[in-house]
Amino acid sequence: MSGRPFDALLAGALALNDAQLALVLGVAKHVAHPLDALGLHLLRALLAERATDARRRLLGLHRHPLYTRWMADGILVLPFDPARLDAEALLTTYAMALGDAALLRAARDPAARARLRFEPRPLVHAPGDAQYEVHSDAFHPVIKTFAAAGGVAVADGPFWYAAGTQRNSEAKLRLLFNLSYPPAPAFRQCGGPRAYHDGLRLQDYGLAEPVPIALPVAHLIIADTSGFHRRGPAPPGARRVYWHPNLGACLLYTSDAAYEEDSVD
């Protein structure tokens, strides 16, 4: 992407001091550095992706029935019935999505499973909402998950997602390089977790454009929002309620019995 040899980037990365290395290996959306000219931001994205892939395999989560679909699309849209939740299956799916050992342990723990709840959270549309723009939430795999208790139409402003853009394909890496060097305004000003790209056209890079997730029935969305997505527009003041899982509560006070040695394959 940079037109410079990888060895030059590797030598520069190995020469970073401890403080610089901590930033590069941290979760900041973008670490501005002269090495961006050689592809430092791409290296961060690739390392995070490969580490997540390795954790899934070490935990045996590559055998999950939804693994192939998740890896291809970066989004799962599942039936949702809060009265008939299968907490073990759902927590295991979240663990697979993130390669997360703590979530897998929670899935094995009856006490943790019993704490899983979906809680209502209202969303009110506002004019000029930055989330109407195509964006990614992070350079590393991360999930957004919520449920609609009923149908959602395109006019309601549903979640839009560009399937497959969570993976660091050559096309996506080219886009990330162009955004990170020289840093686009969205990267220079990314004090928060998201980087917005006004007027970004993914198709110009050979990537899929986001499409609306609008279904006439209740559904649960799990999406890797390192992939590109946006909030669909709706009239200002329009309000709807989504249901969000209390995953943090499931990770608290898991029993010792849940901490069996993880599967390695």
Short mmCIF file of C-alpha atoms in Angstrom, two decimals:
data_model
loop_
_atom_site.label_atom_id
_atom_site.label_comp_id
_atom_site.label_asym_id
_atom_site.label_seq_id
_atom_site.Cartn_x
_atom_site.Cartn_y
_atom_site.Cartn_z
CA MET A 1 0.00 0.00 0.00
CA SER A 2 2.77 2.42 0.95
CA GLY A 3 5.12 1.41 -1.85
CA ARG A 4 7.83 0.91 0.77
CA PRO A 5 9.29 -2.43 1.93
CA PHE A 6 7.72 -4.11 4.94
CA ASP A 7 11.18 -4.50 6.50
CA ALA A 8 11.37 -0.73 6.87
CA LEU A 9 8.08 -0.68 8.80
CA LEU A 10 9.17 -3.61 10.95
CA ALA A 11 12.49 -1.95 11.80
CA GLY A 12 10.69 1.28 12.71
CA ALA A 13 8.17 -0.55 14.91
CA LEU A 14 10.93 -2.45 16.72
CA ALA A 15 12.67 0.86 17.42
CA LEU A 16 9.66 2.34 19.25
CA ASN A 17 10.21 3.09 22.92
CA ASP A 18 8.02 1.54 25.61
CA ALA A 19 5.59 4.45 25.76
CA GLN A 20 5.16 4.56 21.99
CA LEU A 21 4.74 0.81 21.80
CA ALA A 22 2.07 0.91 24.50
CA LEU A 23 0.10 3.38 22.38
CA VAL A 24 0.54 1.37 19.19
CA LEU A 25 -0.62 -1.82 20.91
CA GLY A 26 -3.47 -0.03 22.71
CA VAL A 27 -7.03 0.56 21.62
CA ALA A 28 -6.82 4.18 20.40
CA LYS A 29 -8.58 4.48 17.05
CA HIS A 30 -5.49 5.97 15.44
CA VAL A 31 -1.99 6.64 16.76
CA ALA A 32 -0.55 9.40 14.60
CA HIS A 33 3.11 8.59 13.87
CA PRO A 34 5.55 9.11 10.98
CA LEU A 35 5.46 5.32 10.50
CA ASP A 36 1.95 5.74 9.10
CA ALA A 37 3.71 6.53 5.85
CA LEU A 38 4.94 2.93 5.89
CA GLY A 39 1.62 1.41 6.98
CA LEU A 40 1.73 1.43 10.80
CA HIS A 41 -2.05 1.75 11.07
CA LEU A 42 -2.50 -1.25 8.77
CA LEU A 43 -0.08 -3.27 10.89
CA ARG A 44 -2.12 -2.49 14.00
CA ALA A 45 -5.33 -3.60 12.27
CA LEU A 46 -3.79 -6.82 10.99
CA LEU A 47 -2.23 -7.74 14.34
CA ALA A 48 -5.57 -7.21 16.13
CA GLU A 49 -7.43 -9.29 13.56
CA ARG A 50 -4.90 -12.14 13.63
CA ALA A 51 -4.86 -12.18 17.45
CA THR A 52 -8.66 -12.47 17.54
CA ASP A 53 -8.59 -15.24 14.92
CA ALA A 54 -5.99 -17.13 16.98
CA ARG A 55 -8.01 -16.82 20.20
CA ARG A 56 -11.09 -18.26 18.48
CA ARG A 57 -9.13 -21.27 17.32
CA LEU A 58 -7.41 -21.81 20.68
CA LEU A 59 -10.82 -21.76 22.37
CA GLY A 60 -12.28 -24.19 19.83
CA LEU A 61 -14.76 -21.55 18.67
CA HIS A 62 -13.94 -22.13 15.00
CA ARG A 63 -16.29 -25.12 15.35
CA HIS A 64 -19.26 -22.91 16.28
CA PRO A 65 -22.15 -23.45 13.81
CA LEU A 66 -22.27 -19.73 12.97
CA TYR A 67 -18.50 -19.28 12.63
CA THR A 68 -18.36 -19.48 8.83
CA ARG A 69 -21.16 -16.96 8.38
CA TRP A 70 -19.62 -14.63 10.97
CA MET A 71 -16.20 -14.72 9.39
CA ALA A 72 -17.62 -14.02 5.93
CA ASP A 73 -20.14 -11.30 6.77
CA GLY A 74 -19.26 -9.83 10.17
CA ILE A 75 -22.94 -9.71 11.09
CA LEU A 76 -25.53 -12.16 12.40
CA VAL A 77 -29.27 -11.48 12.37
CA LEU A 78 -31.02 -14.01 14.60
CA PRO A 79 -34.57 -14.63 15.82
CA PHE A 80 -35.33 -12.89 19.12
CA ASP A 81 -37.81 -13.93 21.78
CA PRO A 82 -36.91 -12.62 25.25
CA ALA A 83 -39.25 -15.16 26.87
CA ARG A 84 -37.31 -18.07 25.34
CA LEU A 85 -33.66 -17.03 25.54
CA ASP A 86 -31.04 -19.75 25.28
CA ALA A 87 -28.43 -17.97 27.40
CA GLU A 88 -25.77 -20.63 26.90
CA ALA A 89 -26.07 -20.55 23.11
CA LEU A 90 -26.19 -16.76 22.99
CA LEU A 91 -23.18 -16.22 25.28
CA THR A 92 -21.23 -18.81 23.30
CA THR A 93 -22.08 -16.92 20.11
CA TYR A 94 -20.82 -13.68 21.63
CA ALA A 95 -17.66 -15.50 22.70
CA MET A 96 -17.16 -16.77 19.16
CA ALA A 97 -17.66 -13.31 17.70
CA LEU A 98 -14.91 -11.82 19.85
CA GLY A 99 -12.70 -14.84 20.57
CA ASP A 100 -13.41 -14.06 24.22
CA ALA A 101 -12.52 -16.59 26.91
CA ALA A 102 -14.43 -14.72 29.66
CA LEU A 103 -17.68 -14.89 27.69
CA LEU A 104 -17.10 -18.56 26.97
CA ARG A 105 -16.63 -19.23 30.68
CA ALA A 106 -19.81 -17.31 31.43
CA ALA A 107 -21.65 -19.49 28.90
CA ARG A 108 -20.53 -22.57 30.87
CA ASP A 109 -21.55 -21.11 34.24
CA PRO A 110 -25.24 -21.58 35.24
CA ALA A 111 -25.06 -18.61 37.62
CA ALA A 112 -23.70 -16.32 34.91
CA ARG A 113 -26.25 -17.56 32.38
CA ALA A 114 -29.06 -16.82 34.82
CA ARG A 115 -28.00 -13.17 34.98
CA LEU A 116 -28.42 -12.56 31.24
CA ARG A 117 -31.12 -9.99 30.63
CA PHE A 118 -32.07 -7.67 27.80
CA GLU A 119 -32.74 -4.14 28.93
CA PRO A 120 -34.63 -1.44 26.98
CA ARG A 121 -32.79 1.58 25.68
CA PRO A 122 -34.61 4.30 23.73
CA LEU A 123 -33.10 5.82 20.60
CA VAL A 124 -34.28 9.24 19.45
CA HIS A 125 -33.28 10.47 16.01
CA ALA A 126 -31.71 13.91 15.83
CA PRO A 127 -30.95 16.08 12.80
CA GLY A 128 -27.33 15.98 11.69
CA ASP A 129 -26.55 12.85 13.70
CA ALA A 130 -22.93 11.91 12.89
CA GLN A 131 -23.90 8.24 12.96
CA TYR A 132 -25.85 8.74 9.74
CA GLU A 133 -22.44 8.82 8.03
CA VAL A 134 -20.67 5.60 7.07
CA HIS A 135 -18.09 4.85 9.75
CA SER A 136 -16.22 2.18 11.65
CA ASP A 137 -16.03 2.03 15.45
CA ALA A 138 -12.52 0.65 15.88
CA PHE A 139 -9.48 -0.72 14.06
CA HIS A 140 -9.85 -4.02 15.94
CA PRO A 141 -12.74 -6.52 16.13
CA VAL A 142 -15.51 -5.25 18.40
CA ILE A 143 -19.22 -6.02 18.54
CA LYS A 144 -22.41 -4.01 18.69
CA THR A 145 -25.43 -6.08 19.69
CA PHE A 146 -29.05 -5.17 20.22
CA ALA A 147 -32.51 -6.56 19.58
CA ALA A 148 -35.74 -5.23 18.14
CA ALA A 149 -38.81 -6.63 19.88
CA GLY A 150 -40.87 -6.12 16.72
CA GLY A 151 -40.48 -5.34 13.07
CA VAL A 152 -38.32 -2.44 11.84
CA ALA A 153 -38.90 -0.77 8.47
CA VAL A 154 -36.39 1.19 6.40
CA ALA A 155 -38.37 4.36 7.20
CA ASP A 156 -37.75 3.72 10.92
CA GLY A 157 -34.00 4.31 10.47
CA PRO A 158 -32.60 0.81 11.12
CA PHE A 159 -28.99 -0.27 11.42
CA TRP A 160 -27.14 -0.43 8.08
CA TYR A 161 -24.11 -2.69 7.60
CA ALA A 162 -21.60 -3.42 4.83
CA ALA A 163 -21.13 -7.19 5.00
CA GLY A 164 -17.55 -8.41 4.80
CA THR A 165 -15.92 -5.06 5.58
CA GLN A 166 -14.85 -6.24 9.02
CA ARG A 167 -12.05 -8.28 7.44
CA ASN A 168 -8.80 -6.60 6.46
CA SER A 169 -8.95 -7.37 2.77
CA GLU A 170 -6.58 -5.66 0.35
CA ALA A 171 -9.39 -3.25 -0.57
CA LYS A 172 -10.06 -2.31 3.05
CA LEU A 173 -6.35 -1.95 3.83
CA ARG A 174 -6.00 0.43 0.89
CA LEU A 175 -8.86 2.50 2.27
CA LEU A 176 -7.37 2.51 5.78
CA PHE A 177 -4.01 3.60 4.42
CA ASN A 178 -5.59 6.48 2.51
CA LEU A 179 -7.44 7.58 5.66
CA SER A 180 -4.45 7.26 7.98
CA TYR A 181 -1.74 8.83 5.82
CA PRO A 182 -1.82 11.70 5.65
CA PRO A 183 -4.41 11.45 8.42
CA ALA A 184 -7.87 12.45 7.32
CA PRO A 185 -9.67 14.97 9.58
CA ALA A 186 -11.73 12.14 11.08
CA PHE A 187 -8.53 10.44 12.21
CA ARG A 188 -6.89 13.62 13.50
CA GLN A 189 -9.94 14.44 15.61
CA CYS A 190 -10.85 10.97 16.85
CA GLY A 191 -10.83 11.61 20.57
CA GLY A 192 -13.77 9.21 20.82
CA PRO A 193 -13.96 5.59 19.75
CA ARG A 194 -15.37 6.22 16.31
CA ALA A 195 -13.93 7.67 13.15
CA TYR A 196 -16.43 9.24 10.81
CA HIS A 197 -15.70 9.76 7.15
CA ASP A 198 -17.97 12.34 5.55
CA GLY A 199 -19.10 11.28 2.12
CA LEU A 200 -17.12 8.05 2.19
CA ARG A 201 -17.99 5.83 -0.80
CA LEU A 202 -16.91 2.28 -0.08
CA GLN A 203 -17.63 1.21 -3.65
CA ASP A 204 -14.79 3.47 -4.80
CA TYR A 205 -12.48 0.99 -3.06
CA GLY A 206 -14.25 -2.15 -4.25
CA LEU A 207 -16.02 -2.66 -0.93
CA ALA A 208 -19.70 -3.37 -0.34
CA GLU A 209 -21.91 -0.45 0.63
CA PRO A 210 -24.05 -0.73 3.78
CA VAL A 211 -27.57 -2.10 3.41
CA PRO A 212 -30.44 -1.74 5.89
CA ILE A 213 -31.25 -4.50 8.36
CA ALA A 214 -35.01 -4.09 8.18
CA LEU A 215 -37.18 -7.09 9.07
CA PRO A 216 -40.91 -7.40 9.79
CA VAL A 217 -40.33 -9.57 12.87
CA ALA A 218 -38.38 -9.39 16.12
CA HIS A 219 -34.66 -9.96 15.62
CA LEU A 220 -31.28 -9.78 17.31
CA ILE A 221 -28.28 -8.17 15.60
CA ILE A 222 -24.66 -8.99 16.39
CA ALA A 223 -22.26 -6.97 14.26
CA ASP A 224 -18.51 -6.48 14.17
CA THR A 225 -18.41 -2.71 13.98
CA SER A 226 -14.82 -2.55 12.88
CA GLY A 227 -16.74 -3.11 9.65
CA PHE A 228 -18.41 -0.12 8.05
CA HIS A 229 -21.94 0.75 9.07
CA ARG A 230 -24.26 3.62 9.81
CA ARG A 231 -27.55 4.52 11.42
CA GLY A 232 -30.40 4.83 8.96
CA PRO A 233 -32.05 8.26 8.85
CA ALA A 234 -35.51 8.88 10.23
CA PRO A 235 -37.54 12.05 10.89
CA PRO A 236 -36.10 14.18 13.73
CA GLY A 237 -37.67 13.17 17.02
CA ALA A 238 -38.58 9.69 15.80
CA ARG A 239 -38.21 7.29 18.71
CA ARG A 240 -37.83 3.57 18.97
CA VAL A 241 -36.65 1.16 21.65
CA TYR A 242 -33.91 -1.41 21.24
CA TRP A 243 -33.06 -4.09 23.77
CA HIS A 244 -29.43 -4.54 24.86
CA PRO A 245 -27.91 -7.52 26.72
CA ASN A 246 -26.33 -6.89 30.11
CA LEU A 247 -23.17 -8.82 29.23
CA GLY A 248 -21.15 -7.13 31.97
CA ALA A 249 -23.38 -8.66 34.64
CA CYS A 250 -22.76 -12.12 33.18
CA LEU A 251 -19.01 -11.69 33.56
CA LEU A 252 -19.19 -10.86 37.27
CA TYR A 253 -18.80 -13.54 39.92
CA THR A 254 -18.54 -16.53 37.61
CA SER A 255 -18.09 -19.68 39.64
CA ASP A 256 -14.76 -21.49 39.93
CA ALA A 257 -16.32 -24.46 38.14
CA ALA A 258 -16.62 -22.38 34.98
CA TYR A 259 -12.86 -21.89 34.84
CA GLU A 260 -12.04 -25.29 33.41
CA GLU A 261 -9.13 -25.46 31.01
CA ASP A 262 -10.15 -24.12 27.62
CA SER A 263 -10.26 -26.36 24.58
CA VAL A 264 -7.20 -26.20 22.37
CA ASP A 265 -7.30 -27.40 18.79
#
